[in-house]
Amino acid sequence: MNGVMNIVKASLRNAVGRKWKFALVVFLFGAAVVVLTHAYDLAETFELIQAVGQEIESEGAEPSVEQVEAMARGAAMFALFSLLNLAFGFGTILFAFLMPGGMVADERRSGAIMLWAQHPMPLRSFYLQRYLGIQVATFVALAIFGLTGAVAALPSGTAPTTELGGVASICLTGVLACAIGFAITALGIRRAALIGLLYYLLSGAVASLLENPLLETSTAAESARAVLPFVIFPAGVIDDLVAGFGSGVAWDWGATGLAFYHFFLWTGIAWLGLRRIERRPLKL
């Protein structure tokens, strides 16, 4: 038991040491969103832009200098907020994919895996324990990111349960992204983070395509809608799951089961990949 905990702790410390700078950058983006949302009333700014636009349209005249300046300030504020929010959201998911890195594939390619193969512990167990340490570090960082996002949303007057759902969404999405990244590297594939990120983006594009009203009557689209939730990244499923944190919303047990399915699916893929590599550690 002590040996297991030592591997987990060492893996956790190593993950923090490798990725703390990137995590700090993501946190700073989130902190900037918090400062912006608390320093400026974005809803009021948007209403001001609408009011000025309607005034210009109703008058049918050239806008005054004051109106142009007001709209320019509002547009610049929204552009800055959108940019920071995008960087924070993208940085969070990219961080989760990057955490496992090329842990298995790179060590197999370099031959460093033979150092671990000499231990009496099976390679599968060794790497899974390292992965556990990485997941702990990932979850802690994601929880911090999620709380930062919740603080940024507080001025909107949203219920605390909804804010808790936002934190849970970030944590669940990131933990699954980390599992996918580890599974890919456990298959011996390099650049696992890049492949995982492409899978995430492609999943979003496919899900959006299937929501197109023009495909509603298509038999192929209906069949795809039935199968794809088990294949693509379950971003929508996680949204349905965390919606249960809101007051008056029934808990979606189907979404919960599907989210667990994806996590265990990728963990199983990782286990199979490690089992194959265990038989032939070096890539010949």
Phi, psi and omega in degrees: 000318178297323179297320178297312181296324179295319179294317180298314181296317179296320178295320179298313180297320180295319180296318179295318181295327182280326192241010184293328180293316178295318178299322179295319178298315179298317179298320179295324174298316178296319179296324178295322176296319178299312181298317183295316182291331179273333181277331183231141175273096185294325178296318179293322178297319179296318178297323179296317179298316179298317181296317180295319179297318178294323179296316179296319181293319181290323181285331180066024182239172177294137180293149179283168179299320181296319179294318179297317180296319180296316180292322180295317179296317180295317180296319179296322180294317179293322178296317179295316180298316181297318180295314179295318180295320178295316180296321179293313181294315180292320179297324180296312182289324178294320177304315182296320178292327183283337187304313179289337181058215177254042190312310183273309185298316182292321180290329176290320181292321182279345182091356179295340180297336181292336175296320180281332181293340180281346179286152178294338180286135177301148180301323180301311181296319182298312182288326177294327177288322174297320178298322178299317177297320178295320179295322178298313179297320179296314182298317180298313179297318180295323178297321177294316177299317181296318178294324176297316177297324179294320178296322179295330183271353184302321182300342182287349179079021180289149181295148181302326180296326178292321177296322176297322177297323177296318177296316180297323179298314179297317182294314181295317179297316182290320179296320177292320177299320178296319179297321179294315179300319179292320180299320181294315179290331178290340175279358180087013182266129179279168183054049183297322182297318180295315180295319178297319180294319177297320177298319179296313181292319179295323178299318178296320180294318180294318179297320178294322180296319182288343177276357179298125181302334181293341182262005186298322183268002182281130178294320179297320179294320179296319178295319179295320179298329180283330185263319189300327177304338179270356186242316184277166178298129189275055180297315179294324179297318179295322176298318179295323181294309185286346176298337179294345177286342180285151181290137178078008180251125180291143180290132182268096182288332176296316177295323178298312180297321180292323177296317177295323178303314182295319180296314180289330177300309183288329174294320177295320177298318178299318181297317179295320178297317179294324178297319179293317181291329180299328180285329178218084186300319183272140177274107185265000000 
